[in-house]
Short mmCIF file of N, CA and C in Angstrom, two decimals:
data_model
loop_
_atom_site.label_atom_id
_atom_site.label_comp_id
_atom_site.label_asym_id
_atom_site.label_seq_id
_atom_site.Cartn_x
_atom_site.Cartn_y
_atom_site.Cartn_z
N ALA A 1 187.55 214.88 96.16
CA ALA A 1 188.44 213.88 95.60
C ALA A 1 189.56 214.56 94.85
N THR A 2 190.56 213.78 94.50
CA THR A 2 191.71 214.32 93.79
C THR A 2 192.14 213.38 92.68
N THR A 3 192.66 213.96 91.67
CA THR A 3 193.37 213.20 90.65
C THR A 3 194.70 213.90 90.52
N GLY A 4 195.76 213.16 90.58
CA GLY A 4 197.07 213.80 90.49
C GLY A 4 197.82 213.72 91.80
N ASP A 5 198.36 214.83 92.24
CA ASP A 5 199.29 214.89 93.36
C ASP A 5 198.54 214.90 94.70
N LEU A 6 198.57 213.78 95.40
CA LEU A 6 197.89 213.65 96.69
C LEU A 6 198.51 214.56 97.74
N THR A 7 199.84 214.72 97.70
CA THR A 7 200.51 215.58 98.68
C THR A 7 200.00 217.01 98.56
N LYS A 8 199.92 217.53 97.35
CA LYS A 8 199.41 218.90 97.16
C LYS A 8 197.97 219.02 97.64
N TYR A 9 197.16 218.03 97.34
CA TYR A 9 195.77 218.04 97.76
C TYR A 9 195.67 218.09 99.29
N LEU A 10 196.42 217.23 99.98
CA LEU A 10 196.37 217.20 101.44
C LEU A 10 196.83 218.52 102.04
N ARG A 11 197.86 219.13 101.45
CA ARG A 11 198.33 220.43 101.94
C ARG A 11 197.25 221.50 101.76
N ARG A 12 196.57 221.48 100.61
CA ARG A 12 195.49 222.44 100.39
C ARG A 12 194.37 222.27 101.42
N GLU A 13 194.19 221.06 101.90
CA GLU A 13 193.16 220.76 102.89
C GLU A 13 193.64 221.05 104.32
N GLY A 14 194.87 221.55 104.47
CA GLY A 14 195.37 221.95 105.78
C GLY A 14 196.22 220.93 106.52
N PHE A 15 196.60 219.85 105.87
CA PHE A 15 197.42 218.83 106.51
C PHE A 15 198.90 219.05 106.21
N ASP A 16 199.76 218.69 107.16
CA ASP A 16 201.19 218.62 106.89
C ASP A 16 201.39 217.33 106.12
N ALA A 17 201.86 217.42 104.89
CA ALA A 17 202.02 216.24 104.05
C ALA A 17 203.37 216.29 103.35
N TYR A 18 204.00 215.14 103.25
CA TYR A 18 205.32 215.03 102.64
C TYR A 18 205.33 213.84 101.71
N SER A 19 206.18 213.87 100.72
CA SER A 19 206.32 212.75 99.78
C SER A 19 207.73 212.20 99.86
N ALA A 20 207.83 210.91 99.92
CA ALA A 20 209.13 210.24 99.90
C ALA A 20 209.32 209.62 98.52
N SER A 21 210.56 209.38 98.18
CA SER A 21 210.87 208.75 96.90
C SER A 21 211.83 207.60 97.16
N VAL A 22 211.39 206.40 96.84
CA VAL A 22 212.21 205.21 97.04
C VAL A 22 212.47 204.54 95.70
N GLY A 23 213.40 203.59 95.68
CA GLY A 23 213.77 202.91 94.44
C GLY A 23 212.58 202.32 93.71
N PRO A 24 212.38 202.67 92.45
CA PRO A 24 211.20 202.20 91.72
C PRO A 24 211.22 200.70 91.39
N VAL A 25 212.39 200.10 91.36
CA VAL A 25 212.47 198.66 91.07
C VAL A 25 213.19 197.90 92.19
N SER A 26 213.27 198.51 93.35
CA SER A 26 213.93 197.88 94.50
C SER A 26 212.97 196.94 95.22
N SER A 27 213.54 196.09 96.07
CA SER A 27 212.72 195.19 96.88
C SER A 27 211.98 195.98 97.96
N ALA A 28 210.97 195.37 98.54
CA ALA A 28 210.24 196.01 99.63
C ALA A 28 211.18 196.31 100.79
N TRP A 29 212.11 195.41 101.07
CA TRP A 29 213.09 195.61 102.14
C TRP A 29 213.93 196.85 101.88
N ASP A 30 214.51 196.93 100.68
CA ASP A 30 215.36 198.08 100.35
C ASP A 30 214.56 199.38 100.40
N ARG A 31 213.35 199.33 99.91
CA ARG A 31 212.50 200.53 99.91
C ARG A 31 212.13 200.95 101.34
N ALA A 32 211.86 199.99 102.22
CA ALA A 32 211.54 200.31 103.61
C ALA A 32 212.75 200.96 104.29
N CYS A 33 213.93 200.46 104.01
CA CYS A 33 215.15 201.05 104.58
C CYS A 33 215.36 202.46 104.05
N GLU A 34 215.08 202.68 102.77
CA GLU A 34 215.22 204.01 102.17
C GLU A 34 214.19 204.98 102.77
N LEU A 35 212.98 204.51 102.96
CA LEU A 35 211.93 205.36 103.55
C LEU A 35 212.30 205.74 104.98
N TYR A 36 212.80 204.79 105.75
CA TYR A 36 213.21 205.06 107.12
C TYR A 36 214.30 206.14 107.16
N ALA A 37 215.29 206.03 106.30
CA ALA A 37 216.38 207.01 106.26
C ALA A 37 215.86 208.40 105.89
N GLN A 38 214.90 208.46 104.97
CA GLN A 38 214.33 209.75 104.61
C GLN A 38 213.55 210.35 105.77
N LEU A 39 212.77 209.54 106.46
CA LEU A 39 211.97 210.02 107.58
C LEU A 39 212.85 210.50 108.73
N THR A 40 213.98 209.85 108.95
CA THR A 40 214.84 210.16 110.09
C THR A 40 216.00 211.09 109.75
N GLY A 41 216.25 211.32 108.46
CA GLY A 41 217.39 212.16 108.07
C GLY A 41 218.71 211.48 108.38
N THR A 42 218.84 210.23 107.96
CA THR A 42 220.04 209.44 108.23
C THR A 42 220.53 208.78 106.94
N THR A 43 221.56 207.97 107.06
CA THR A 43 222.08 207.21 105.93
C THR A 43 221.30 205.90 105.81
N VAL A 44 220.95 205.54 104.59
CA VAL A 44 220.24 204.28 104.36
C VAL A 44 221.15 203.12 104.78
N ASP A 45 220.64 202.25 105.65
CA ASP A 45 221.34 201.04 106.07
C ASP A 45 220.44 199.87 105.68
N TYR A 46 220.88 199.13 104.66
CA TYR A 46 220.09 197.99 104.18
C TYR A 46 220.28 196.76 105.06
N GLY A 47 221.20 196.84 106.00
CA GLY A 47 221.48 195.73 106.89
C GLY A 47 222.65 194.90 106.39
N GLU A 48 223.49 194.50 107.33
CA GLU A 48 224.67 193.72 106.98
C GLU A 48 224.30 192.36 106.38
N ALA A 49 223.43 191.63 107.04
CA ALA A 49 223.04 190.29 106.56
C ALA A 49 222.34 190.39 105.21
N HIS A 50 221.39 191.30 105.09
CA HIS A 50 220.64 191.46 103.84
C HIS A 50 221.57 191.82 102.68
N SER A 51 222.47 192.75 102.92
CA SER A 51 223.37 193.20 101.86
C SER A 51 224.29 192.08 101.38
N LYS A 52 224.81 191.31 102.31
CA LYS A 52 225.67 190.17 101.92
C LYS A 52 224.86 189.13 101.15
N LYS A 53 223.68 188.85 101.62
CA LYS A 53 222.82 187.84 101.00
C LYS A 53 222.43 188.23 99.57
N HIS A 54 222.22 189.54 99.32
CA HIS A 54 221.73 189.98 98.02
C HIS A 54 222.79 190.67 97.17
N GLY A 55 224.03 190.70 97.66
CA GLY A 55 225.16 191.18 96.87
C GLY A 55 225.15 192.65 96.53
N HIS A 56 224.76 193.49 97.50
CA HIS A 56 224.88 194.92 97.25
C HIS A 56 225.46 195.61 98.48
N ARG A 57 225.76 196.88 98.34
CA ARG A 57 226.35 197.65 99.43
C ARG A 57 225.39 197.71 100.62
N ARG A 58 225.98 197.77 101.81
CA ARG A 58 225.16 197.89 103.01
C ARG A 58 224.57 199.28 103.14
N PHE A 59 225.34 200.30 102.82
CA PHE A 59 224.89 201.67 103.03
C PHE A 59 224.58 202.36 101.71
N GLY A 60 223.59 203.21 101.74
CA GLY A 60 223.18 203.96 100.56
C GLY A 60 223.27 205.45 100.81
N ARG A 61 222.36 206.15 100.22
CA ARG A 61 222.33 207.61 100.26
C ARG A 61 222.15 208.14 101.68
N THR A 62 222.74 209.30 101.92
CA THR A 62 222.56 209.99 103.20
C THR A 62 221.58 211.14 103.01
N TYR A 63 220.59 211.22 103.88
CA TYR A 63 219.62 212.31 103.89
C TYR A 63 219.99 213.23 105.05
N GLU A 64 220.36 214.45 104.72
CA GLU A 64 220.84 215.40 105.72
C GLU A 64 219.75 215.87 106.67
N ASN A 65 218.53 215.96 106.17
CA ASN A 65 217.41 216.45 106.98
C ASN A 65 216.28 215.42 106.99
N PRO A 66 215.64 215.25 108.15
CA PRO A 66 214.51 214.33 108.19
C PRO A 66 213.33 214.87 107.40
N LEU A 67 212.60 213.97 106.78
CA LEU A 67 211.41 214.36 106.04
C LEU A 67 210.36 214.94 106.99
N PHE A 68 210.25 214.36 108.16
CA PHE A 68 209.31 214.83 109.18
C PHE A 68 210.09 215.10 110.46
N GLU A 69 210.32 216.36 110.74
CA GLU A 69 211.13 216.77 111.89
C GLU A 69 210.50 216.31 113.20
N GLY A 70 211.29 215.69 114.04
CA GLY A 70 210.84 215.31 115.37
C GLY A 70 210.05 214.03 115.46
N TRP A 71 210.02 213.26 114.37
CA TRP A 71 209.27 212.00 114.39
C TRP A 71 209.78 211.12 115.53
N GLY A 72 208.88 210.68 116.39
CA GLY A 72 209.23 209.81 117.51
C GLY A 72 209.60 210.55 118.77
N SER A 73 209.76 211.86 118.69
CA SER A 73 210.07 212.64 119.90
C SER A 73 208.77 213.09 120.55
N ARG A 74 208.89 213.67 121.71
CA ARG A 74 207.70 214.15 122.42
C ARG A 74 207.47 215.62 122.09
N ASP A 75 206.19 215.97 121.90
CA ASP A 75 205.85 217.37 121.65
C ASP A 75 205.73 218.12 122.98
N GLU A 76 205.32 219.38 122.94
CA GLU A 76 205.23 220.21 124.14
C GLU A 76 204.22 219.69 125.16
N ASN A 77 203.31 218.84 124.72
CA ASN A 77 202.32 218.24 125.62
C ASN A 77 202.72 216.85 126.11
N GLY A 78 203.89 216.41 125.71
CA GLY A 78 204.38 215.09 126.12
C GLY A 78 203.92 213.94 125.25
N ASN A 79 203.23 214.25 124.13
CA ASN A 79 202.76 213.21 123.22
C ASN A 79 203.83 212.87 122.20
N ILE A 80 203.93 211.61 121.85
CA ILE A 80 204.90 211.17 120.85
C ILE A 80 204.41 211.60 119.48
N LYS A 81 205.31 212.23 118.70
CA LYS A 81 204.97 212.67 117.35
C LYS A 81 204.96 211.44 116.43
N LYS A 82 203.77 211.11 115.94
CA LYS A 82 203.58 209.94 115.09
C LYS A 82 203.25 210.38 113.67
N ILE A 83 203.26 209.42 112.76
CA ILE A 83 202.95 209.73 111.37
C ILE A 83 201.85 208.80 110.85
N HIS A 84 201.16 209.29 109.84
CA HIS A 84 200.23 208.49 109.05
C HIS A 84 200.92 208.26 107.72
N LEU A 85 200.95 207.04 107.25
CA LEU A 85 201.60 206.73 105.98
C LEU A 85 200.58 206.23 104.97
N ILE A 86 200.68 206.76 103.76
CA ILE A 86 199.81 206.34 102.66
C ILE A 86 200.71 205.81 101.55
N GLY A 87 200.43 204.62 101.09
CA GLY A 87 201.22 204.03 100.01
C GLY A 87 200.33 203.56 98.89
N HIS A 88 200.78 203.80 97.67
CA HIS A 88 200.05 203.37 96.49
C HIS A 88 200.74 202.14 95.90
N SER A 89 199.97 201.15 95.53
CA SER A 89 200.48 199.96 94.87
C SER A 89 201.56 199.30 95.74
N PHE A 90 202.76 199.11 95.21
CA PHE A 90 203.83 198.46 95.96
C PHE A 90 204.28 199.31 97.15
N GLY A 91 203.95 200.60 97.13
CA GLY A 91 204.23 201.45 98.28
C GLY A 91 203.51 200.98 99.53
N GLY A 92 202.36 200.35 99.35
CA GLY A 92 201.65 199.77 100.49
C GLY A 92 202.46 198.68 101.15
N ASN A 93 203.06 197.80 100.34
CA ASN A 93 203.92 196.75 100.89
C ASN A 93 205.13 197.35 101.59
N THR A 94 205.66 198.41 101.01
CA THR A 94 206.84 199.07 101.58
C THR A 94 206.54 199.59 102.98
N ILE A 95 205.44 200.31 103.14
CA ILE A 95 205.16 200.88 104.46
C ILE A 95 204.70 199.82 105.45
N ARG A 96 204.08 198.77 104.98
CA ARG A 96 203.73 197.68 105.90
C ARG A 96 204.98 196.99 106.42
N LEU A 97 206.00 196.82 105.56
CA LEU A 97 207.26 196.24 106.01
C LEU A 97 207.98 197.20 106.95
N LEU A 98 207.96 198.50 106.65
CA LEU A 98 208.57 199.48 107.56
C LEU A 98 207.93 199.37 108.93
N ASP A 99 206.61 199.31 108.99
CA ASP A 99 205.90 199.18 110.26
C ASP A 99 206.32 197.92 111.00
N SER A 100 206.44 196.83 110.28
CA SER A 100 206.86 195.57 110.88
C SER A 100 208.28 195.65 111.44
N LEU A 101 209.19 196.26 110.67
CA LEU A 101 210.57 196.40 111.15
C LEU A 101 210.65 197.32 112.36
N LEU A 102 209.90 198.40 112.35
CA LEU A 102 209.89 199.29 113.52
C LEU A 102 209.37 198.56 114.75
N THR A 103 208.38 197.71 114.56
CA THR A 103 207.77 196.99 115.68
C THR A 103 208.65 195.85 116.16
N ASP A 104 209.06 194.97 115.24
CA ASP A 104 209.75 193.74 115.62
C ASP A 104 211.24 193.74 115.33
N GLY A 105 211.69 194.64 114.46
CA GLY A 105 213.10 194.63 114.06
C GLY A 105 213.43 193.41 113.23
N SER A 106 214.70 193.08 113.18
CA SER A 106 215.16 191.91 112.44
C SER A 106 216.21 191.18 113.27
N GLN A 107 215.86 190.00 113.73
CA GLN A 107 216.79 189.18 114.51
C GLN A 107 218.05 188.89 113.70
N GLU A 108 217.89 188.59 112.42
CA GLU A 108 219.03 188.30 111.55
C GLU A 108 220.00 189.48 111.50
N GLU A 109 219.47 190.68 111.39
CA GLU A 109 220.33 191.87 111.34
C GLU A 109 220.95 192.17 112.70
N ARG A 110 220.23 191.94 113.77
CA ARG A 110 220.79 192.15 115.11
C ARG A 110 221.96 191.20 115.34
N GLU A 111 221.81 189.96 114.90
CA GLU A 111 222.89 188.98 115.06
C GLU A 111 224.09 189.30 114.17
N ALA A 112 223.84 189.76 112.96
CA ALA A 112 224.92 190.05 112.02
C ALA A 112 225.69 191.31 112.39
N SER A 113 225.00 192.31 112.93
CA SER A 113 225.63 193.61 113.16
C SER A 113 225.98 193.91 114.61
N GLY A 114 225.41 193.18 115.54
CA GLY A 114 225.70 193.44 116.95
C GLY A 114 225.35 194.86 117.33
N GLU A 115 226.29 195.56 117.96
CA GLU A 115 226.07 196.94 118.41
C GLU A 115 225.95 197.91 117.25
N ASP A 116 226.42 197.53 116.06
CA ASP A 116 226.42 198.41 114.89
C ASP A 116 225.12 198.30 114.09
N VAL A 117 224.08 197.75 114.69
CA VAL A 117 222.82 197.54 113.98
C VAL A 117 222.04 198.85 113.88
N SER A 118 221.36 199.05 112.78
CA SER A 118 220.52 200.23 112.58
C SER A 118 219.37 200.21 113.59
N PRO A 119 218.95 201.38 114.08
CA PRO A 119 217.78 201.43 114.96
C PRO A 119 216.53 200.80 114.32
N LEU A 120 216.46 200.82 113.00
CA LEU A 120 215.33 200.22 112.30
C LEU A 120 215.22 198.73 112.60
N PHE A 121 216.35 198.07 112.76
CA PHE A 121 216.35 196.62 112.94
C PHE A 121 216.32 196.20 114.42
N ARG A 122 216.31 197.17 115.32
CA ARG A 122 216.26 196.86 116.75
C ARG A 122 214.85 196.49 117.20
N GLY A 123 213.83 197.08 116.55
CA GLY A 123 212.44 196.84 116.96
C GLY A 123 212.08 197.70 118.15
N GLY A 124 210.87 197.49 118.65
CA GLY A 124 210.40 198.21 119.82
C GLY A 124 209.88 199.61 119.54
N ASN A 125 209.68 199.95 118.27
CA ASN A 125 209.21 201.29 117.91
C ASN A 125 207.90 201.24 117.13
N GLY A 126 207.07 200.26 117.44
CA GLY A 126 205.82 200.09 116.72
C GLY A 126 204.83 201.22 116.91
N GLY A 127 204.99 202.02 117.95
CA GLY A 127 204.05 203.10 118.20
C GLY A 127 204.34 204.37 117.44
N LEU A 128 205.33 204.37 116.54
CA LEU A 128 205.69 205.60 115.82
C LEU A 128 204.81 205.86 114.60
N ILE A 129 204.07 204.85 114.17
CA ILE A 129 203.18 205.02 113.02
C ILE A 129 201.75 204.96 113.54
N GLU A 130 201.03 206.05 113.30
CA GLU A 130 199.63 206.14 113.76
C GLU A 130 198.71 205.30 112.88
N SER A 131 198.94 205.35 111.56
CA SER A 131 198.09 204.57 110.66
C SER A 131 198.83 204.27 109.37
N VAL A 132 198.42 203.19 108.73
CA VAL A 132 198.94 202.80 107.42
C VAL A 132 197.73 202.66 106.49
N THR A 133 197.77 203.38 105.38
CA THR A 133 196.71 203.30 104.38
C THR A 133 197.34 202.87 103.08
N THR A 134 196.77 201.84 102.48
CA THR A 134 197.28 201.39 101.18
C THR A 134 196.18 201.58 100.14
N ILE A 135 196.61 202.02 98.97
CA ILE A 135 195.69 202.31 97.88
C ILE A 135 196.11 201.51 96.67
N MET A 136 195.15 200.85 96.06
CA MET A 136 195.43 200.08 94.85
C MET A 136 194.34 200.40 93.84
N PHE A 137 194.77 200.83 92.68
CA PHE A 137 193.82 201.09 91.60
C PHE A 137 193.89 199.93 90.62
N ARG A 138 192.76 199.55 90.14
CA ARG A 138 192.71 198.47 89.15
C ARG A 138 192.18 199.06 87.86
N LYS A 139 192.92 198.87 86.84
CA LYS A 139 192.50 199.36 85.53
C LYS A 139 191.64 198.29 84.86
N THR A 140 190.52 198.72 84.35
CA THR A 140 189.62 197.82 83.64
C THR A 140 189.82 197.97 82.15
N TYR A 141 190.06 196.86 81.49
CA TYR A 141 190.24 196.88 80.03
C TYR A 141 188.96 196.39 79.37
N ARG A 142 188.61 197.06 78.28
CA ARG A 142 187.39 196.65 77.55
C ARG A 142 187.72 196.39 76.12
#
């Protein structure tokens, strides 16, 4: 078991593990978009419709390098490189929404952006996540 940094623990156990950092007080939607940009090494696109609806900029930070190189591409054996995602607390909601957007996309964003829509909102990429694990700790008060 571990207390503290899960990423360090997983690396010590021989796993390739990475940590993402998303807005601590952002919505699940915004956080999912930020996580996607970090994983792919792209600019955060919150979506045209979403940004107009919630009164913020459509584009955010640019990540020059992907957090996980080659995610979604085929390896030397022809297998698609997938990821396992672990989220704590609201991070669980974030990665579940990311999985949903990868799978189904967003019709509202496709209609608002047309050809300029982010790949995240196109859908059809549900097979890129191997597993989603959510962890919630409950503090007991006495």
